[in-house]
CSV table of C-alpha atoms in Angstrom, one decimal:
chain,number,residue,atom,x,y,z
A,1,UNK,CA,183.8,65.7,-48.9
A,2,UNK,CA,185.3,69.4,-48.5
A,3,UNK,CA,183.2,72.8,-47.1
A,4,UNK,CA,182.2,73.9,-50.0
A,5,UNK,CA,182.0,77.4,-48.7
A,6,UNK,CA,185.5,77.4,-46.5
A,7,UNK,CA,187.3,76.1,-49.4
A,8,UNK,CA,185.9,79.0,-52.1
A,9,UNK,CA,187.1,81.4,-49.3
A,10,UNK,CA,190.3,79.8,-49.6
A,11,UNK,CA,190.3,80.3,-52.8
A,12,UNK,CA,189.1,83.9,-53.0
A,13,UNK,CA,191.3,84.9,-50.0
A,14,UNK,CA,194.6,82.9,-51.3
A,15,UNK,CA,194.4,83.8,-55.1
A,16,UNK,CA,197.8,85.8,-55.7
A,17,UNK,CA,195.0,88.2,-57.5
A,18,UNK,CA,193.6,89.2,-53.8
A,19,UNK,CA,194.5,92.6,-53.4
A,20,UNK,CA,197.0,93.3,-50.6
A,21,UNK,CA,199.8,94.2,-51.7
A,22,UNK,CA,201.6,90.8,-51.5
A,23,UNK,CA,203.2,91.2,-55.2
A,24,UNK,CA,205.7,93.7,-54.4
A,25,UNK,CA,207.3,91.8,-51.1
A,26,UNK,CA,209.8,89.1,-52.3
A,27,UNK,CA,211.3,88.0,-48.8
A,28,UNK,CA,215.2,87.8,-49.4
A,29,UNK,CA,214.2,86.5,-52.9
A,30,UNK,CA,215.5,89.7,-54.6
A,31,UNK,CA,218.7,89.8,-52.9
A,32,UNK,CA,219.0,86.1,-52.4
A,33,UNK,CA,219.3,86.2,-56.3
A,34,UNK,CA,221.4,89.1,-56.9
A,35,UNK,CA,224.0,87.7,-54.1
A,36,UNK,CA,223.9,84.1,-56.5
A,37,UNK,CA,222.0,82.3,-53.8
A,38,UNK,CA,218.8,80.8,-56.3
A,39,UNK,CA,221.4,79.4,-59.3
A,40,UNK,CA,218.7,76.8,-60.1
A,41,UNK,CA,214.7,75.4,-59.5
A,42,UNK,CA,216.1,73.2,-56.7
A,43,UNK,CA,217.5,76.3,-54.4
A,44,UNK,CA,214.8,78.2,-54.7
A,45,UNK,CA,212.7,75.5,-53.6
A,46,UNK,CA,215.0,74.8,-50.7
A,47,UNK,CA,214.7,78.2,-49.8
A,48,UNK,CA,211.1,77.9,-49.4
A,49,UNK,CA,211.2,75.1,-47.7
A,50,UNK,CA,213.6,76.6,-45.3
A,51,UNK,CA,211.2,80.0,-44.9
A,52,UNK,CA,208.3,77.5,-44.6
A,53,UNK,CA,209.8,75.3,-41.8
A,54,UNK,CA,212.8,77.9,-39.9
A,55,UNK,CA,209.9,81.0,-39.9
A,56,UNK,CA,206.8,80.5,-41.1
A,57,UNK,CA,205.7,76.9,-38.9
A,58,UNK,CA,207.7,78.2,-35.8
A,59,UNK,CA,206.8,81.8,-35.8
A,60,UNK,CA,204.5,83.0,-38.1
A,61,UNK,CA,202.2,80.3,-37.4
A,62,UNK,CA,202.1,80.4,-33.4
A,63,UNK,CA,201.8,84.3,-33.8
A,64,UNK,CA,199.0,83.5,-36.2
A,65,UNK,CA,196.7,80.9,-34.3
A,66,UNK,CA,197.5,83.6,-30.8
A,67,UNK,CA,195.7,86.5,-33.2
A,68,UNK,CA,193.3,84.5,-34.3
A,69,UNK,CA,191.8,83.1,-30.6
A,70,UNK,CA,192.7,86.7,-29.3
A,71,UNK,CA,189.2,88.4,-27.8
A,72,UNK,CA,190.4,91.7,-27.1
A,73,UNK,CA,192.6,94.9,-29.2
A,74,UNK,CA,194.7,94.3,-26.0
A,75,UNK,CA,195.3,91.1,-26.5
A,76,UNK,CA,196.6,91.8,-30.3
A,77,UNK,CA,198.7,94.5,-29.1
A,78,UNK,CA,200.5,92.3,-27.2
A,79,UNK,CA,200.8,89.9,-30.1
A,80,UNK,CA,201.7,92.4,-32.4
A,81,UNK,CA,204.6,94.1,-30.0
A,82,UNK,CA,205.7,90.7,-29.3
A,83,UNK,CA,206.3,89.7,-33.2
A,84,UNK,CA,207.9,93.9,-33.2
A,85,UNK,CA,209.9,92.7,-30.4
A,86,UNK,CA,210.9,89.3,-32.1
A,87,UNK,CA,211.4,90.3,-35.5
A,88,UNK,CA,215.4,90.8,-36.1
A,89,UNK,CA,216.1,92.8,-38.7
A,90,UNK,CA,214.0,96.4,-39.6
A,91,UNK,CA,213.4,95.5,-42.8
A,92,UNK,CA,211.9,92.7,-42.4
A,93,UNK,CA,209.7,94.4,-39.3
A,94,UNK,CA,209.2,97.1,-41.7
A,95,UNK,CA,207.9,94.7,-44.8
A,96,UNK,CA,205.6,92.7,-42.6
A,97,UNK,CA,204.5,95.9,-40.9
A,98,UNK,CA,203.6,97.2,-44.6
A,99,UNK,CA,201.9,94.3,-45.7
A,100,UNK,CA,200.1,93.7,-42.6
A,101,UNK,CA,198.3,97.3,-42.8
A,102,UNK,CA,197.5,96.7,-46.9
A,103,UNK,CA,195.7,93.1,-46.1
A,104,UNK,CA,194.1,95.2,-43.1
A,105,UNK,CA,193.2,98.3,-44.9
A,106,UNK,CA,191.4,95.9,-47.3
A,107,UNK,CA,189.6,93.4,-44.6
A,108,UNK,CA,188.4,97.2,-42.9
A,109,UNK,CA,187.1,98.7,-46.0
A,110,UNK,CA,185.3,95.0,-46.6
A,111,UNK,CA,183.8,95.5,-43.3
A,112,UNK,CA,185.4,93.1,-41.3
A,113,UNK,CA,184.4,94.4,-37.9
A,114,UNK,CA,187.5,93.2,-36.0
A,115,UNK,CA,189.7,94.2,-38.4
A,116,UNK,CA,187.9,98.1,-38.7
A,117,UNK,CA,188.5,98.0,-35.1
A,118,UNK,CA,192.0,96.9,-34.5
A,119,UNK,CA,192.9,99.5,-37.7
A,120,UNK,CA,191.6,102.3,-36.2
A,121,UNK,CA,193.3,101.2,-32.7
A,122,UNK,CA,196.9,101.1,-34.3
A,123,UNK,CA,196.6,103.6,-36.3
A,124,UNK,CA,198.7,106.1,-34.3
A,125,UNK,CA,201.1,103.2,-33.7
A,126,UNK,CA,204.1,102.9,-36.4
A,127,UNK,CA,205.2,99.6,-34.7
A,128,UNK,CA,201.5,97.4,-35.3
A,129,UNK,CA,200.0,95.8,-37.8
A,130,UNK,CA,202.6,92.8,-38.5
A,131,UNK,CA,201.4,90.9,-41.3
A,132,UNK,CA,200.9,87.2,-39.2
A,133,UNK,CA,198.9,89.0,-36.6
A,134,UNK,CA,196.5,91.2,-39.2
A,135,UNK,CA,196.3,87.2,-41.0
A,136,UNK,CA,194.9,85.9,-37.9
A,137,UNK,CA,192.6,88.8,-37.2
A,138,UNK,CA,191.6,89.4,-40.8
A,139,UNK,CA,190.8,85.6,-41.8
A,140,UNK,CA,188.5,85.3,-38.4
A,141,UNK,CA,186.7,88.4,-39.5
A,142,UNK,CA,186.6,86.4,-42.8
A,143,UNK,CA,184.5,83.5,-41.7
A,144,UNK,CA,187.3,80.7,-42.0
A,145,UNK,CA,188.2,78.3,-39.5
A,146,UNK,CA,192.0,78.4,-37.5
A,147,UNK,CA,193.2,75.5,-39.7
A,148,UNK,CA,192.2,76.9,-42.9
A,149,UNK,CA,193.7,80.6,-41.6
A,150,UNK,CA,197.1,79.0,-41.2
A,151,UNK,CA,196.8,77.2,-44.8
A,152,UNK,CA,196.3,80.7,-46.6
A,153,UNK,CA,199.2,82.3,-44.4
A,154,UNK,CA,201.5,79.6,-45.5
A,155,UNK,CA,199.9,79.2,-49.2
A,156,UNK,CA,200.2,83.3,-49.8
A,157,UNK,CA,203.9,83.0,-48.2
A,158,UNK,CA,204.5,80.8,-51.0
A,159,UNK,CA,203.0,82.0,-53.8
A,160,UNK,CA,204.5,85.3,-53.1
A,161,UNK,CA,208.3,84.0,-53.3
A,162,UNK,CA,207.1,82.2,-56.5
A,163,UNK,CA,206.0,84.8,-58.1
A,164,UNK,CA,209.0,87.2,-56.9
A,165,UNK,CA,211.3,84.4,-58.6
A,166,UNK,CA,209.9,84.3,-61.2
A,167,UNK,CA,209.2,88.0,-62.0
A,168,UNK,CA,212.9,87.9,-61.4
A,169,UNK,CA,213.7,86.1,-64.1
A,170,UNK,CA,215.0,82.7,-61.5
A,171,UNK,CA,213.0,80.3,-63.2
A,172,UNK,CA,210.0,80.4,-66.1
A,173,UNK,CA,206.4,79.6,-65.5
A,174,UNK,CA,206.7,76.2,-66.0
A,175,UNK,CA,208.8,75.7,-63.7
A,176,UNK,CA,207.5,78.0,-61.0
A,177,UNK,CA,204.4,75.2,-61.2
A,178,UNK,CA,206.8,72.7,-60.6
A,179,UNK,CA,207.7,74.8,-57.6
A,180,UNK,CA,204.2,75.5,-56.0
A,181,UNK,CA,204.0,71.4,-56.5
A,182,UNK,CA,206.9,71.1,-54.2
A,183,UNK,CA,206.3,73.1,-51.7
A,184,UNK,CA,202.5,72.2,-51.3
A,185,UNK,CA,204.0,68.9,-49.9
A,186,UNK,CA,206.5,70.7,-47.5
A,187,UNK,CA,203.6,72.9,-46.7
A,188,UNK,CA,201.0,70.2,-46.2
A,189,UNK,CA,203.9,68.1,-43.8
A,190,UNK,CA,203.8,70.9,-41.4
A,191,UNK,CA,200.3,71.7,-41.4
A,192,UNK,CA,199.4,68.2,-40.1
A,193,UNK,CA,201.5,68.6,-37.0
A,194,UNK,CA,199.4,70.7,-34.6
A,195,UNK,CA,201.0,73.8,-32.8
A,196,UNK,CA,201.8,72.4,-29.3
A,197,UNK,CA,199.9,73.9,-27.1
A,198,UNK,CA,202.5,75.9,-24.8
A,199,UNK,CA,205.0,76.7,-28.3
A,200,UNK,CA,206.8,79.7,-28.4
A,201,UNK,CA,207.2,81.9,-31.6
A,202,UNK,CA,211.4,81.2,-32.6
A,203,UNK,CA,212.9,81.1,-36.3
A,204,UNK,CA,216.3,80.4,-37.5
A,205,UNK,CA,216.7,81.9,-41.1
A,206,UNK,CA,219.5,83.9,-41.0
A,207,UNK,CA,220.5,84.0,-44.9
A,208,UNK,CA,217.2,84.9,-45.2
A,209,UNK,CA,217.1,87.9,-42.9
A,210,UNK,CA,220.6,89.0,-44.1
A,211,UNK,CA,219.3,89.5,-47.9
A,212,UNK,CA,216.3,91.3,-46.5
A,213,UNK,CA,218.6,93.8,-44.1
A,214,UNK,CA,220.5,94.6,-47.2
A,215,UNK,CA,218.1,95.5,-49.2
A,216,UNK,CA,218.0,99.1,-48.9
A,217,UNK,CA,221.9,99.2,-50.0
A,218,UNK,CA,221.5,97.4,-53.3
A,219,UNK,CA,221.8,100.0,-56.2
A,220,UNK,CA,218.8,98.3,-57.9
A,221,UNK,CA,215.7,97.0,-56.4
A,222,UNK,CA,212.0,96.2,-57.5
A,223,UNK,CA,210.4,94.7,-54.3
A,224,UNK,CA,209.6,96.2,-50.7
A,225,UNK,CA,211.7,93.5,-49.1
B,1,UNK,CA,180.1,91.7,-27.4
B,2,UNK,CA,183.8,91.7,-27.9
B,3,UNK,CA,185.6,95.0,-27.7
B,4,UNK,CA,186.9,94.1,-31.0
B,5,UNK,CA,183.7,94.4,-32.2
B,6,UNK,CA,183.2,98.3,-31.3
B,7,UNK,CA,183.5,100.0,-34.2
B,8,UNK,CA,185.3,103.8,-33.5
B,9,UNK,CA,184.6,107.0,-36.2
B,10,UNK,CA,187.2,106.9,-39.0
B,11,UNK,CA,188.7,110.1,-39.6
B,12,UNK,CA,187.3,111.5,-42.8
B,13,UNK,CA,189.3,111.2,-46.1
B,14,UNK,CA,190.5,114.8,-46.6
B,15,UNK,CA,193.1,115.3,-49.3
B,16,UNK,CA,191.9,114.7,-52.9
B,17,UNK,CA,194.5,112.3,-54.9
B,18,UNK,CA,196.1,112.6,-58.4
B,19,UNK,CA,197.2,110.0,-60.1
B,20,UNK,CA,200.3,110.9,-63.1
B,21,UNK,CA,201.0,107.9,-65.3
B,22,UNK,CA,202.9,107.8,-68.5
B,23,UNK,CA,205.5,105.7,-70.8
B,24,UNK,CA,208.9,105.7,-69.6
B,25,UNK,CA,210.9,109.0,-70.5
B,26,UNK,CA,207.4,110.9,-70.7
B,27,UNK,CA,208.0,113.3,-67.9
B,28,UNK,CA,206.8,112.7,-65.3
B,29,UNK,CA,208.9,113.4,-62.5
B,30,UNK,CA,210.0,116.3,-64.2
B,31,UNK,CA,205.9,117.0,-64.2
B,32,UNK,CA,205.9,116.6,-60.7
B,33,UNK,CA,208.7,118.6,-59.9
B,34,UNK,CA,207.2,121.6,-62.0
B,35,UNK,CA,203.8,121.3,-60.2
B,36,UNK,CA,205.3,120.9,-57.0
B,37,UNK,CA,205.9,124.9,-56.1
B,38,UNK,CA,203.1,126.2,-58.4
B,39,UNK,CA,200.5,124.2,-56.5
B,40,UNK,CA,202.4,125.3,-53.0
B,41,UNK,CA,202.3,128.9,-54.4
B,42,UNK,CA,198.7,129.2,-54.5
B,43,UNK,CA,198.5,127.8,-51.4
B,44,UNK,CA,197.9,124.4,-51.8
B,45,UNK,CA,199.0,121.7,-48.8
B,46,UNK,CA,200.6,118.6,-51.0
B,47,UNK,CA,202.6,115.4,-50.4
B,48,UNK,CA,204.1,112.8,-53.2
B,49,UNK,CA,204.0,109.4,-53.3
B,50,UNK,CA,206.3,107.5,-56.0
B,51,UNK,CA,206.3,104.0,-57.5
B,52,UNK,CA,209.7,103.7,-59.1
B,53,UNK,CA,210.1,100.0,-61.2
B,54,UNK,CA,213.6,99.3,-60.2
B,55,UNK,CA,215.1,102.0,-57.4
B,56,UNK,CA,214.0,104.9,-55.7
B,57,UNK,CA,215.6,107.4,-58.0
B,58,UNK,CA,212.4,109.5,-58.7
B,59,UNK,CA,211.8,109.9,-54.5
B,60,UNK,CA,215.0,110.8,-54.1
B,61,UNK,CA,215.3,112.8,-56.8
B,62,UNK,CA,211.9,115.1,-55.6
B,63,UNK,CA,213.3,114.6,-52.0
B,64,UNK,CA,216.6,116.3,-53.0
B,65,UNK,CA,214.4,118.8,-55.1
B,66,UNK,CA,214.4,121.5,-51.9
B,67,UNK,CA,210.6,122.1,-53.2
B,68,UNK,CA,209.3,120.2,-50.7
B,69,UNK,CA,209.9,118.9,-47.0
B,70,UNK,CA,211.4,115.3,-47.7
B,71,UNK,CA,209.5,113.8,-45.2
B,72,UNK,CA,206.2,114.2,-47.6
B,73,UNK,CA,207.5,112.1,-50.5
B,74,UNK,CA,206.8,108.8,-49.6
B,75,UNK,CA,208.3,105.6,-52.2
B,76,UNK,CA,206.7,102.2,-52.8
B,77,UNK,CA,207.7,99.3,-54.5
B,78,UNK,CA,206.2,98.0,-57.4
B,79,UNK,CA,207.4,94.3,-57.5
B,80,UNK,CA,207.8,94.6,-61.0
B,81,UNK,CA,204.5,95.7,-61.5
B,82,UNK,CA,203.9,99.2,-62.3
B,83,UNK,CA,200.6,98.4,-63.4
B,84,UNK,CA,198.9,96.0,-60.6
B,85,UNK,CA,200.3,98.7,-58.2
B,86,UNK,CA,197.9,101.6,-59.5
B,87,UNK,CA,195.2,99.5,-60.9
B,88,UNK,CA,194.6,95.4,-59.7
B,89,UNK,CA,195.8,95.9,-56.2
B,90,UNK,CA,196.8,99.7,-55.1
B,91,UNK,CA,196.9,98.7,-51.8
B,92,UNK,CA,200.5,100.1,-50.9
B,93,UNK,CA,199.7,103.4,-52.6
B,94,UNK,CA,196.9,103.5,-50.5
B,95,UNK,CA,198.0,102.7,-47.4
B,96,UNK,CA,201.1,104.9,-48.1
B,97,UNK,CA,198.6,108.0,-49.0
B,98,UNK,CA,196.8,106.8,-45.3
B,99,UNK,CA,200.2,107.3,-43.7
B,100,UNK,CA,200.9,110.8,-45.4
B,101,UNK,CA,197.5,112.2,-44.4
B,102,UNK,CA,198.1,111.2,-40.9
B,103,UNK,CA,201.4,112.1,-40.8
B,104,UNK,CA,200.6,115.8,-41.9
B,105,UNK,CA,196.7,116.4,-41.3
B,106,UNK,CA,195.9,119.2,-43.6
B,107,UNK,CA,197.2,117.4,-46.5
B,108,UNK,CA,194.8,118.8,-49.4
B,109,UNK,CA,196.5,116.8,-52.2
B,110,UNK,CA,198.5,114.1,-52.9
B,111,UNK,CA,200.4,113.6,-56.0
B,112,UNK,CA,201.0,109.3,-57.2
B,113,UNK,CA,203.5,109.3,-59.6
B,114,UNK,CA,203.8,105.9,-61.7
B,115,UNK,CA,206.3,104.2,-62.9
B,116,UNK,CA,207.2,104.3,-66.1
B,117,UNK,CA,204.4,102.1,-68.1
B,118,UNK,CA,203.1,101.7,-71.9
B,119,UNK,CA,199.7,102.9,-73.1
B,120,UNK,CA,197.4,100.4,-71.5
B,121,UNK,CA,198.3,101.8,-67.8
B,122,UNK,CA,195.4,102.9,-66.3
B,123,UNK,CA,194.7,104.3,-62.1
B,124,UNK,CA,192.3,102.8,-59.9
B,125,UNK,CA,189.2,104.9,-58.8
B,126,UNK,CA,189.6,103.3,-55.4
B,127,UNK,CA,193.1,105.3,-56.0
B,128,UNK,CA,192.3,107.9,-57.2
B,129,UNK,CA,190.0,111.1,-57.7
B,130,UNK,CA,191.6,112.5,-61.0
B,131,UNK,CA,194.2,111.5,-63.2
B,132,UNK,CA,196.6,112.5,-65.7
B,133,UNK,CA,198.6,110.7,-68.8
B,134,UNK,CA,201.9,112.2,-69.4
B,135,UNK,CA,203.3,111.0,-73.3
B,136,UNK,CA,205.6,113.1,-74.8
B,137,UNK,CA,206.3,114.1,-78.8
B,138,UNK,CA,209.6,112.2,-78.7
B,139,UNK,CA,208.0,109.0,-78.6
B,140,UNK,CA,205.9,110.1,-81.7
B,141,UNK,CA,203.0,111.8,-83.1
B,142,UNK,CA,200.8,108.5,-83.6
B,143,UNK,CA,200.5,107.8,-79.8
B,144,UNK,CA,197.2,109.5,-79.7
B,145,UNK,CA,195.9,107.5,-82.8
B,146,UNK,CA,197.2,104.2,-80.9
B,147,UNK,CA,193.9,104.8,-78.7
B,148,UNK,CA,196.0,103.3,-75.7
B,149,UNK,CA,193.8,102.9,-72.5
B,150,UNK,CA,195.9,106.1,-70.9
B,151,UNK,CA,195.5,108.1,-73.5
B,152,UNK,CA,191.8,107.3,-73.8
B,153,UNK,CA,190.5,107.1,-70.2
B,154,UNK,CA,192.7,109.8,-68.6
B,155,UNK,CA,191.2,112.8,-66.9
B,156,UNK,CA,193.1,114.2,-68.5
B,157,UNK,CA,196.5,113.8,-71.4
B,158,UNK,CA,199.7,115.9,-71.1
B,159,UNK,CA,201.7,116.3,-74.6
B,160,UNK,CA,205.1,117.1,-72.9
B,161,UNK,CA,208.5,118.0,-74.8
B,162,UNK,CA,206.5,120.4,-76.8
B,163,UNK,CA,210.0,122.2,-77.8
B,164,UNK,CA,211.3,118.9,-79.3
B,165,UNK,CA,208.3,118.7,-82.1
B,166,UNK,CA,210.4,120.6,-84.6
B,167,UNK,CA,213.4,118.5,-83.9
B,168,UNK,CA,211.5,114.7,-84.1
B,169,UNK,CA,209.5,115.7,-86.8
B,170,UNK,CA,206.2,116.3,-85.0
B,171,UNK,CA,203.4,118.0,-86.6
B,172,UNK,CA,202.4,119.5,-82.7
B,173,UNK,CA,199.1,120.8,-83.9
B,174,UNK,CA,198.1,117.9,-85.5
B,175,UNK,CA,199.0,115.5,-82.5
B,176,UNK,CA,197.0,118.1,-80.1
B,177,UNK,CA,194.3,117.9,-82.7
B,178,UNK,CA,194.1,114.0,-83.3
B,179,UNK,CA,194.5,113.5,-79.3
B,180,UNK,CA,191.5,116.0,-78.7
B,181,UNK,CA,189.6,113.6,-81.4
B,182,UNK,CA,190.4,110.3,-80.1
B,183,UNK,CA,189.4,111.8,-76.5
B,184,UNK,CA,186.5,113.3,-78.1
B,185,UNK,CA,186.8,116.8,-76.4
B,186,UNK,CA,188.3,115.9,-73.6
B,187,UNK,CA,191.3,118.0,-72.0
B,188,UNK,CA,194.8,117.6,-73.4
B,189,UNK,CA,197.0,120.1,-72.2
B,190,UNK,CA,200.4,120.9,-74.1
B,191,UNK,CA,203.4,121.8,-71.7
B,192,UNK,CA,207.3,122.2,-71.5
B,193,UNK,CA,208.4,120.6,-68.2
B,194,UNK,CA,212.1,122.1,-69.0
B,195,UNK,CA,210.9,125.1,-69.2
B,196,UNK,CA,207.8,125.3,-67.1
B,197,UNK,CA,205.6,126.0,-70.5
B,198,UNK,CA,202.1,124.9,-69.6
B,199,UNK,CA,202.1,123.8,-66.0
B,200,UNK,CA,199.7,126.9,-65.2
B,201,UNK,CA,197.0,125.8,-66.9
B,202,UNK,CA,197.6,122.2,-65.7
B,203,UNK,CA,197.2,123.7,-62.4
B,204,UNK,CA,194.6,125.7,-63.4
B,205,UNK,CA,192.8,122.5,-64.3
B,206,UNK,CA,193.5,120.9,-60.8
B,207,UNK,CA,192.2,123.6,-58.7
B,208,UNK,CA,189.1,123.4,-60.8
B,209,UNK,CA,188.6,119.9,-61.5
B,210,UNK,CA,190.4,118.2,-58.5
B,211,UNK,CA,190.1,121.0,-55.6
B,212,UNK,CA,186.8,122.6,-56.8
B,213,UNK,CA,188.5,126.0,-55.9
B,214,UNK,CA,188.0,128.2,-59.1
């Protein structure tokens, strides 16, 4: 039997309708496409499974579950200047930085109490608010457990590259079900291995974090990253 | 207690913010550019925020403008979505308009240009304060009868390209007329963006309605 109550969070909190600004962030998607990278179903889907396993598990994820536990606005800052400090391309620090301050603008004006606070604290700060470290904070403030935090982080990671893909034009509806099928499995795989205890934030998507850096030099572009 | 817990006093919401939405073509960057030094001539502290569909052609256009400091026009991305961006989830727009208020306190008014939409594009109230419909006489004089959400639920409805009537075969009295009917009574304002024609008493309208100043 399932928590009735956690898993209507979920699926407040991880409907692609949840206001945060997460439909105008593609992740390389946009310029993955233009560059010829997604010619079919199957390499978008292999692309999501590489920004699910290379980023997301080893980095997002570890980053996540750190916010989450943290007890202090010092702690987060720490977190959040260490993802700054890891993140290796501006544009990709600057679209997680931008969609870590709309989920957190939301989560404050909700009254979420930690995220009112750590909003106001970083405020003055251009280089908080990552997106994994607001997901951590915000999703506490939100009543759901650590487990069920990291399912919407990966779940809203996914939807989001769907629905870029598909507003692109990559592949039609039916197919972008087929999609979210898919990587619900690769998803679900790497949520049943726990975060080791002593892991250390590292990804390894570097097509990924090429099409994002070039985003500001493409003539014609729709999404933030 | 946590220190997490401690909540700190917000700074107060200060500049009001004006929402310009239209169809495609409409004018309204060309709006925006024509408020831009009538609103700083009376005095008024503003900054821009635009949602271009596909580049960032309208911020860099008003950037290039020289009528205001680049630094205030801020761009965001609609994902393809020039309505969710103003309406379903305005989130960026109003995290951007956060960022522009602390960047320049003082700010009194911001300016949120769409993109280019249809008739059903409507702005948040969580968005903002006031806001205006932009449609033009080019793209015909039954737009108003169309009873589009825009046209209906605006603050208020612009009728721009007023010099073109004669040329697209307008009847301009009759579209200001049938607009004012459909709105029942509620402003529509006529302008000339090319020319400047009518952006004083859209001004006019925005110190009263938006700034409470006259």
């Amino acid at each position: 039997m399932f928590d009735l109550s956690q898993t209507l969070a979920l699926l407040q909190f991880g409907d692609s309708a949840y206001p945060a600004g997460g439909f105008a962030f593609s992740w390389g998607i946009e310029g993955l496409l233009a560059d010829g990278f997604v010619p079919s179903r199957g390499a978008l889907e292999a692309l999501i499974a590489e920004h699910l396993t290379f980023r997301w598990a080893s980095f997002d994820r570890v980053l996540l579950g750190r916010a989450f536990r943290a007890e202090s606005l010092e702690e987060i800052t720490e977190i959040d200047r260490l993802t700054e400090a890891l993140t290796l391309t501006l544009q990709m620090r600057e679209g997680s930085r931008r969609a870590g301050k709309a989920l957190i603008g939301v989560a404050s004006k909700l009254g979420g109490t930690r995220a009112h606070a750590y909003r106001q604290h970083m405020s003055g700060d251009a280089t908080l608010g990552h997106l994994t470290v607001v997901q951590g904070l915000v999703y506490r403030d939100f009543g759901v457990t650590l487990p069920a935090a990291e399912l919407l982080s990966g779940w809203t990671l996914v939807t989001g590259l769907v629905s870029a893909a598909t507003r692109l034009g990559a592949i039609g509806h039916i197919e972008a079900q087929a999609s979210l099928a898919t990587a619900r499995e690769v998803l679900a795989d790497l949520l049943l291995a726990p975060v080791p205890a002593d892991a250390e934030p590292q990804s390894f998507t570097p097509l990924i974090d090429i099409a994002v850096a070039r985003g500001p030099a493409r003539q014609v572009r729709m999404f933030a990253t | 207690m946590n220190q997490l817990a401690k909540d700190t006093q917000s700074k107060q919401i200060a500049a009001a913010r004006l929402g310009i939405g239209g169809p495609v073509g409409s004018g309204k960057t060309a709006m925006v550019e024509r408020l831009i030094p009538v609103l700083m001539a009376r005095g008024i502290d503003i900054a821009v925020i635009t949602n271009d569909l596909v580049t960032a052609e309208d911020a860099e256009r008003v950037r290039r403008s020289g009528l205001i400091d680049p630094a205030r026009v801020s761009a965001v991305e609609a994902g393809a979505c020039p309505h969710t961006v103003i309406r379903e989830d305005p989130t960026l727009n109003i995290e951007a308009a956060d960022e522009l208020e602390r960047r320049f306190p003082g700010v009194e008014l911001i300016l949120i240009e769409s993109g280019g939409d249809n008739l059903a594009s409507t702005f948040s109230r969580d968005l903002t304060d006031f806001w205006m419909f932009v449609i033009d006489v080019a793209g015909g004089d039954d737009i108003p009868r169309k009873r589009g959400p825009g046209v209906i639920r605006s603050d208020l409805l612009v009728i721009n390209k007023t010099d073109l009537a004669p040329h697209v075969g307008v009847n301009l009295p009759k579209m200001h007329e049938e607009a004012l009917k459909v709105r029942e009574g509620r402003p529509v304002l006529l302008t000339n963006c090319r020319k400047g024609e009518g952006i004083d008493a859209v001004v006019d309208l925005i110190e009263r309605e938006v700034l409470f100043r006259r």
